[in-house]
Amino acid sequence: MVLVTSVRDYINRMLQDISGMKVLILDSETVSNVSIVYSQSELLQKEVFLVEMIDSISVSKESMSHLKAVYFIRPTSENIQKLRYQLANPRFGEYHLFFSNLLKDTQIHILADSDEQEVVQQVQEYYADFVAGDPYHFTLNMASNHLYMIPAVVDPAGLQRFSDRVVDGIAAVFLALKRRPVIRYQRTSDTAKRIAQESAKLMYQQESALFDFRRTESSPLLLVIDRRDDPVTPLLNQWTYQAMVHELIGLQDNKVDLKAIGSLPKDQQVEVVLSSEQDAFFKSNMYENFGDIGMNIKRMVDDFQQVAKSNQNIQTVEDMARFVDNYPEYKKMQGNVSKHVTLVTEMSKLVEARKLMMVSQTEQDLACNGGQGAAYEAVTDLLSNESVSDIDRLRLVMLYALRYEKENPVQLMQLFNKLASRSPKYKPGLVQFLLKQAGVEKRTGDLFGNRDLLNIARNMARGLKGVENVYTQHQPLLFQTMESITRGRLRDVDYPFVGDHYQQGRPQEVVIFMVGGTTYEESRSVALQNATNSGIRFILGGTAVLNSKRFLKDLEEAQRISRSGSHMV
Amino acid sequence: MATRNRTTVYRKHRDACKSARAPLSLSASDSFGGPVIEMVSGSFTRSNHTSYAPLNSNDPGPSSSDAFTIGMPPAWVDDSEEITFNIQKVRDKMSELAKAHSKALMPTFGDNKGIQRVVEMLTHDITDLLRNSEKRLQKLSTRGPSEESNLRKNVQRSLATDLQNLSMDLRRKQSTYLKRLQQQKEGQDGVDLEFNLNGKMSRLDEDDELGGMGLDEHQTIKLKKGQHVSAEREREIQQVLGSVNDLAQIMKDLSALVIDQGTIVDRIDYNIQNVSTSVEEGYKQLQKAERTQREGAMVKCATILLILCLIMIVLLVLKNLLL
């Protein structure tokens, strides 16, 4: 069962047993969980006529006792407090409480204490505590995503909250899948280790009865890894549809906010939905590269024109009847066509303005091919190019620094200086901070494929064969990791098990959780891997979905905090 | 898809709280539980929570609604219920209509006017019901950004979607019926009639040639009958067309209310944000209005003061002059 359907099933089950008019009450996190998989019209079909946030529901005092309240919230203490006040002065006829994660007994007691009028009909735990954007990709949408880079001594409370939330999310995913996994983690990352251990404690000790599902022949695997093991992927420009939209415009819960671009005509919608569940065109093109999308959109526009033309010549009554019959379909098609055309037009404008073709070619070279001297030349050239934007300059230097960290330090220093002089907004030391966080000593995986002879040979073979598309030749490190798992070659030294629960045989389900966030390039990689039917199903999750902007922002934030932290110490 | 039901734990605790909260009033006013039982079970409750569950059967039970009386729903709920009822009725009639349609299209030797009348009546009823519901639906709409109006808007939308689907369905049925009716007309009557007419014409010519013996009595009757049948068919087609047009109108009205699926309007979070932004917007407008109003009052005060000042000065000057 995939993630999207399981969240949908949870919501269906929540709503179908309660008859009559309902109001659905969500909190700031569950609103994303629900709205990414469920639509307003589907809610209306289930007789949910009002959707409110838990904050605004307590503001009004107007009684609506003809409605039944269905709460779907996270069991946080703030939510419990708000709910408590609500139960003391109920506005609705009945209360059905659904929590998206494990309730503590004390929380139940608090609620029961304040429910003097006995309005609560049921209290349930429905574990839909993650945002399932795609069938095999989920995120926890955490605001303070930078915390994973910060050592525990600097902000212990913050890190505790961070890892608690992550463990909750992971637990919910496995409860939704009805599985108890064996857990492995990346040895070099303290955060990953901590999260893996706390998850194991929850699943095998604290709530061991709850996680005791029917045994399958081979236990699923949970692998907790750190974003810093592959800092390259979030720094690259993307050329496949979904990843590109996120990189250039920004995708939040499958919504694109076009306001950020400006330059749009007034009457156009400022937000559009890009969901593989509802949009067949997007579903078949989300992993295609930019050139192919252009062609496919052209085809779609042609089809649409055909339909539009046939709708224009209405002569007989039958024509009219047919037109009215097809009108909703036609209107839907029109909306879809204009949505994709707008997106692609805007993106190609950006590509043109920021000279992304040129930039990206160098980026891909840095990430995939060797040759330090040539790379230095290319990066210097681009740094002095006027039309290259500041963020692209910074990314180029970062990629260069990650790749040639140990070679020719003089040239590296020269690049730093040049970057500082060309980009006035550049915060000094950010690249060095990145190297400190995710440099070669910190990394476990063979990011650039230059550590063992086999990988070097493979890279050379690929170089000789030539690549299909220069812009999409990069494969994320995750691809290698998945391959190792498929072949059963993931090394125990690098990715140790937690506790005494070892893998027996090959796992059939693998959840890879990336602390620090995933990218859509990796999500694509997972989807393509699953499409090959290798017998293993991968699910990818992360604390956030990154694009380069978000990754750099997190990096800056972490740098700021660790700097002030070191001053304090 | 694991779930965990915590209701029993919750209830247990709630009941425990309740008995702890009002042990005195309970034992004083308890009319049906005997004093002995009360004492026994009471001590039980305090000592051991888990054994409290059997006592529940004595209580009215927490699920009963008498603890919290359901308030009277607002008047518009009646409207919406009526529409729901109508929709149900339309659904029933639609299935009847489908049966009648297939019966009417069956080739019969005798006259199938009865069936056709039934079809007509059913179509008429359904269209009426739909129109009626649509009118009621319009009444549901309100203005203002309050929760209540939001709720009503959503009820309206959901009913509109149902109505639209129904009328689409009806339209589809009608048009297939119409098409088949026309086919039949062309297939049997059309050819027959034409043939007859042609035959007639040629006969007429023949007759003329033969010396104008006048029309054959029998053939005149046949011709008239043919004409009658075709007029009848024509009328039917006209009627069906009329109802199709009616429905198109209703569809148009409804489509303004129905949400397009897969668009941003169909997103739950977008709708919530929209409401909150419109509320904020309203609040801002209000503030602005208040400010302008206050300013208006201030300006008024100032002008009055100024005028008074002027009057006083004039008075003063006058007084000085007079003295």
Short mmCIF file of C-alpha atoms in Angstrom, two decimals, chain B residues 46-307:
data_model
loop_
_atom_site.label_atom_id
_atom_site.label_comp_id
_atom_site.label_asym_id
_atom_site.label_seq_id
_atom_site.Cartn_x
_atom_site.Cartn_y
_atom_site.Cartn_z
CA ARG B 46 -12.64 4.45 44.26
CA SER B 47 -10.61 1.35 44.93
CA ASN B 48 -10.42 -0.02 41.44
CA HIS B 49 -11.05 1.82 38.22
CA THR B 50 -11.24 -1.18 35.95
CA SER B 51 -14.19 -2.74 37.67
CA TYR B 52 -16.24 0.35 37.13
CA ALA B 53 -17.35 -0.61 33.66
CA PRO B 54 -20.31 -2.84 34.68
CA LEU B 55 -21.82 0.06 36.58
CA ASN B 56 -22.24 1.82 33.28
CA SER B 57 -25.38 -0.14 32.59
CA ASN B 58 -27.02 1.68 35.46
CA ASP B 59 -26.17 5.07 34.05
CA PRO B 60 -27.94 6.56 31.10
CA GLY B 61 -24.61 6.10 29.31
CA PRO B 62 -22.29 8.75 28.05
CA SER B 63 -23.36 8.33 24.44
CA SER B 64 -26.93 9.37 25.10
CA SER B 65 -27.68 12.87 24.05
CA ASP B 66 -29.63 13.91 27.13
CA ALA B 67 -26.54 15.29 28.81
CA PHE B 68 -26.20 17.81 26.08
CA THR B 69 -29.42 18.65 24.32
CA ILE B 70 -29.09 19.13 20.63
CA GLY B 71 -30.01 22.69 19.81
CA MET B 72 -32.48 23.67 17.16
CA PRO B 73 -30.80 23.87 13.79
CA PRO B 74 -31.23 27.12 11.89
CA ALA B 75 -33.99 27.47 9.35
CA TRP B 76 -31.85 26.98 6.29
CA VAL B 77 -31.24 23.41 7.36
CA ASP B 78 -34.86 22.70 6.47
CA ASP B 79 -34.23 23.98 2.98
CA SER B 80 -31.21 21.82 2.55
CA GLU B 81 -33.06 18.80 3.87
CA GLU B 82 -35.89 19.45 1.48
CA ILE B 83 -33.45 19.57 -1.39
CA THR B 84 -31.86 16.33 -0.27
CA PHE B 85 -35.31 14.80 -0.16
CA ASN B 86 -36.03 16.13 -3.64
CA ILE B 87 -32.81 14.68 -4.92
CA GLN B 88 -33.79 11.32 -3.55
CA LYS B 89 -37.17 11.60 -5.24
CA VAL B 90 -35.54 12.57 -8.51
CA ARG B 91 -33.31 9.55 -8.29
CA ASP B 92 -36.30 7.25 -7.86
CA LYS B 93 -38.11 8.86 -10.74
CA MET B 94 -35.04 8.64 -12.91
CA SER B 95 -34.97 4.90 -12.60
CA GLU B 96 -38.68 4.78 -13.41
CA LEU B 97 -38.03 6.98 -16.39
CA ALA B 98 -35.29 4.71 -17.65
CA LYS B 99 -37.72 1.81 -17.55
CA ALA B 100 -40.41 3.82 -19.29
CA HIS B 101 -38.00 4.93 -21.96
CA SER B 102 -37.01 1.44 -22.84
CA LYS B 103 -40.64 0.39 -22.88
CA ALA B 104 -41.62 3.28 -25.10
CA LEU B 105 -38.92 2.46 -27.56
CA MET B 106 -39.95 -1.14 -27.81
CA PRO B 107 -41.65 -1.85 -31.08
CA THR B 108 -45.30 -2.41 -30.38
CA PHE B 109 -48.15 -3.20 -32.70
CA GLY B 110 -50.78 -1.49 -30.70
CA ASP B 111 -50.68 2.06 -29.67
CA ASN B 112 -48.15 2.98 -27.03
CA LYS B 113 -49.54 6.35 -26.15
CA GLY B 114 -50.01 5.29 -22.57
CA ILE B 115 -46.34 4.69 -22.12
CA GLN B 116 -45.47 7.87 -23.89
CA ARG B 117 -47.71 9.82 -21.63
CA VAL B 118 -45.99 8.25 -18.66
CA VAL B 119 -42.63 9.27 -20.08
CA GLU B 120 -43.84 12.77 -20.60
CA MET B 121 -45.21 13.02 -17.12
CA LEU B 122 -42.09 11.65 -15.51
CA THR B 123 -39.87 13.99 -17.45
CA HIS B 124 -42.06 16.86 -16.50
CA ASP B 125 -42.01 15.89 -12.83
CA ILE B 126 -38.26 15.52 -12.74
CA THR B 127 -37.64 18.81 -14.44
CA ASP B 128 -40.03 20.46 -12.03
CA LEU B 129 -38.32 18.94 -9.05
CA LEU B 130 -34.93 19.99 -10.30
CA ARG B 131 -36.07 23.50 -10.98
CA ASN B 132 -37.70 23.68 -7.60
CA SER B 133 -34.57 22.47 -5.84
CA GLU B 134 -32.48 24.89 -7.78
CA LYS B 135 -34.67 27.77 -6.66
CA ARG B 136 -34.41 26.66 -3.07
CA LEU B 137 -30.70 26.35 -3.48
CA GLN B 138 -30.45 29.98 -4.43
CA LYS B 139 -32.15 30.84 -1.17
CA LEU B 140 -29.31 29.24 0.77
CA SER B 141 -26.77 31.77 -0.33
CA THR B 142 -25.68 34.47 2.05
CA ARG B 143 -23.12 37.17 2.28
CA GLY B 144 -20.48 37.97 4.82
CA PRO B 145 -17.35 36.16 5.90
CA SER B 146 -18.74 34.46 9.01
CA GLU B 147 -18.42 30.75 9.66
CA GLU B 148 -22.12 30.32 9.26
CA SER B 149 -22.21 31.71 5.77
CA ASN B 150 -19.17 29.69 4.85
CA LEU B 151 -20.98 26.62 6.03
CA ARG B 152 -24.03 27.48 4.01
CA LYS B 153 -21.94 28.09 0.95
CA ASN B 154 -20.41 24.66 1.29
CA VAL B 155 -23.78 22.98 1.78
CA GLN B 156 -24.97 24.79 -1.27
CA ARG B 157 -21.97 23.63 -3.26
CA SER B 158 -22.38 20.04 -2.32
CA LEU B 159 -26.07 20.05 -3.18
CA ALA B 160 -25.32 21.85 -6.41
CA THR B 161 -22.85 19.15 -7.37
CA ASP B 162 -25.48 16.51 -6.74
CA LEU B 163 -28.08 18.41 -8.70
CA GLN B 164 -25.72 18.97 -11.56
CA ASN B 165 -24.87 15.32 -11.78
CA LEU B 166 -28.55 14.44 -11.77
CA SER B 167 -29.45 16.89 -14.46
CA MET B 168 -26.51 15.74 -16.55
CA ASP B 169 -27.80 12.25 -16.18
CA LEU B 170 -31.28 13.25 -17.17
CA ARG B 171 -30.00 15.16 -20.16
CA ARG B 172 -28.00 12.22 -21.32
CA LYS B 173 -31.02 9.95 -21.00
CA GLN B 174 -33.19 12.42 -22.82
CA SER B 175 -30.83 12.86 -25.70
CA THR B 176 -30.33 9.14 -26.23
CA TYR B 177 -34.09 8.71 -26.10
CA LEU B 178 -34.51 11.49 -28.56
CA LYS B 179 -31.94 10.06 -30.88
CA ARG B 180 -33.51 6.63 -30.82
CA LEU B 181 -36.92 8.12 -31.34
CA GLN B 182 -35.72 9.94 -34.39
CA GLN B 183 -34.02 6.82 -35.65
CA GLN B 184 -37.22 4.94 -35.29
CA LYS B 185 -39.08 7.62 -37.09
CA GLU B 186 -36.66 7.55 -39.95
CA GLY B 187 -36.35 3.82 -39.84
CA GLN B 188 -40.01 2.84 -39.95
CA ASP B 189 -42.43 5.64 -40.25
CA GLY B 190 -40.12 7.83 -42.25
CA VAL B 191 -39.47 5.31 -44.94
CA ASP B 192 -42.98 4.05 -44.82
CA LEU B 193 -44.45 7.48 -45.06
CA GLU B 194 -42.18 8.54 -47.79
CA PHE B 195 -42.85 5.41 -49.63
CA ASN B 196 -46.54 5.87 -49.18
CA LEU B 197 -46.39 9.45 -50.24
CA ASN B 198 -44.31 8.64 -53.24
CA GLY B 199 -46.60 5.85 -54.05
CA LYS B 200 -49.48 8.19 -53.60
CA MET B 201 -47.95 10.79 -55.79
CA SER B 202 -47.23 8.37 -58.53
CA ARG B 203 -50.66 6.98 -58.10
CA LEU B 204 -52.05 10.45 -58.28
CA ASP B 205 -50.20 11.02 -61.44
CA GLU B 206 -51.47 7.77 -62.69
CA ASP B 207 -54.90 8.71 -61.57
CA ASP B 208 -54.67 11.98 -63.34
CA GLU B 209 -53.52 10.26 -66.38
CA LEU B 210 -56.26 7.84 -66.02
CA GLY B 211 -58.69 10.68 -66.19
CA GLY B 212 -58.99 12.24 -62.73
CA MET B 213 -61.05 9.68 -61.02
CA GLY B 214 -60.34 11.36 -57.63
CA LEU B 215 -58.72 9.91 -54.59
CA ASP B 216 -59.26 6.45 -53.45
CA GLU B 217 -61.15 6.55 -50.17
CA HIS B 218 -58.92 4.00 -48.50
CA GLN B 219 -55.71 5.75 -49.46
CA THR B 220 -56.86 9.10 -48.17
CA ILE B 221 -57.44 7.59 -44.77
CA LYS B 222 -54.03 6.00 -44.82
CA LEU B 223 -52.37 9.25 -45.76
CA LYS B 224 -54.16 11.14 -43.05
CA LYS B 225 -53.21 8.55 -40.53
CA GLY B 226 -49.58 8.79 -41.61
CA GLN B 227 -49.64 12.52 -41.27
CA HIS B 228 -51.19 12.24 -37.87
CA VAL B 229 -48.53 9.84 -36.66
CA SER B 230 -45.73 12.02 -37.91
CA ALA B 231 -47.24 15.09 -36.28
CA GLU B 232 -47.46 13.16 -33.05
CA ARG B 233 -43.79 12.22 -33.27
CA GLU B 234 -42.87 15.77 -34.12
CA ARG B 235 -44.66 17.01 -31.05
CA GLU B 236 -42.86 14.51 -28.86
CA ILE B 237 -39.52 15.53 -30.21
CA GLN B 238 -40.36 19.15 -29.64
CA GLN B 239 -41.29 18.40 -26.08
CA VAL B 240 -38.11 16.51 -25.35
CA LEU B 241 -36.11 19.29 -26.92
CA GLY B 242 -37.88 21.80 -24.75
CA SER B 243 -36.98 19.93 -21.61
CA VAL B 244 -33.40 19.58 -22.79
CA ASN B 245 -33.22 23.32 -23.11
CA ASP B 246 -34.73 23.81 -19.67
CA LEU B 247 -32.12 21.54 -18.24
CA ALA B 248 -29.34 23.36 -20.02
CA GLN B 249 -30.49 26.52 -18.29
CA ILE B 250 -30.47 24.83 -14.90
CA MET B 251 -27.03 23.41 -15.60
CA LYS B 252 -25.73 26.82 -16.42
CA ASP B 253 -27.01 28.24 -13.16
CA LEU B 254 -25.60 25.37 -11.17
CA SER B 255 -22.20 25.36 -12.78
CA ALA B 256 -21.50 28.70 -11.16
CA LEU B 257 -21.70 26.93 -7.81
CA VAL B 258 -19.91 23.69 -8.50
CA ILE B 259 -16.20 23.45 -7.78
CA ASP B 260 -13.89 22.41 -10.57
CA GLN B 261 -12.03 19.38 -9.39
CA GLY B 262 -8.26 19.36 -9.42
CA THR B 263 -7.93 23.13 -9.32
CA ILE B 264 -6.64 25.31 -6.53
CA VAL B 265 -10.22 26.11 -5.51
CA ASP B 266 -10.59 22.46 -4.63
CA ARG B 267 -7.69 22.56 -2.16
CA ILE B 268 -8.65 22.41 1.49
CA ASP B 269 -5.78 24.53 2.72
CA TYR B 270 -6.38 27.14 0.05
CA ASN B 271 -9.96 27.49 1.19
CA ILE B 272 -8.97 27.88 4.82
CA GLN B 273 -6.36 30.49 3.96
CA ASN B 274 -8.83 32.22 1.76
CA VAL B 275 -11.33 32.51 4.56
CA SER B 276 -8.74 33.77 6.99
CA THR B 277 -7.38 36.31 4.52
CA SER B 278 -10.85 37.53 3.69
CA VAL B 279 -11.57 37.85 7.40
CA GLU B 280 -8.36 39.79 7.84
CA GLU B 281 -9.19 41.90 4.84
CA GLY B 282 -12.58 42.64 6.34
CA TYR B 283 -10.98 43.57 9.64
CA LYS B 284 -8.60 45.95 7.87
CA GLN B 285 -11.46 47.53 6.00
CA LEU B 286 -13.31 47.98 9.25
CA GLN B 287 -10.33 49.64 10.86
CA LYS B 288 -9.98 51.91 7.91
CA ALA B 289 -13.64 52.80 8.07
CA GLU B 290 -13.38 53.52 11.76
CA ARG B 291 -10.40 55.75 11.19
CA THR B 292 -12.10 57.76 8.48
CA GLN B 293 -15.19 58.04 10.59
CA ARG B 294 -13.25 59.30 13.57
CA GLU B 295 -11.38 61.70 11.36
CA GLY B 296 -14.66 62.89 9.97
CA ALA B 297 -15.95 63.60 13.45
CA MET B 298 -12.74 65.40 14.33
CA VAL B 299 -12.91 67.54 11.22
CA LYS B 300 -16.51 68.38 12.05
CA CYS B 301 -15.57 69.40 15.59
CA ALA B 302 -12.76 71.56 14.29
CA THR B 303 -14.97 73.34 11.81
CA ILE B 304 -17.63 73.97 14.43
CA LEU B 305 -14.96 75.37 16.76
CA LEU B 306 -13.60 77.55 14.03
CA ILE B 307 -17.03 78.88 13.16
#
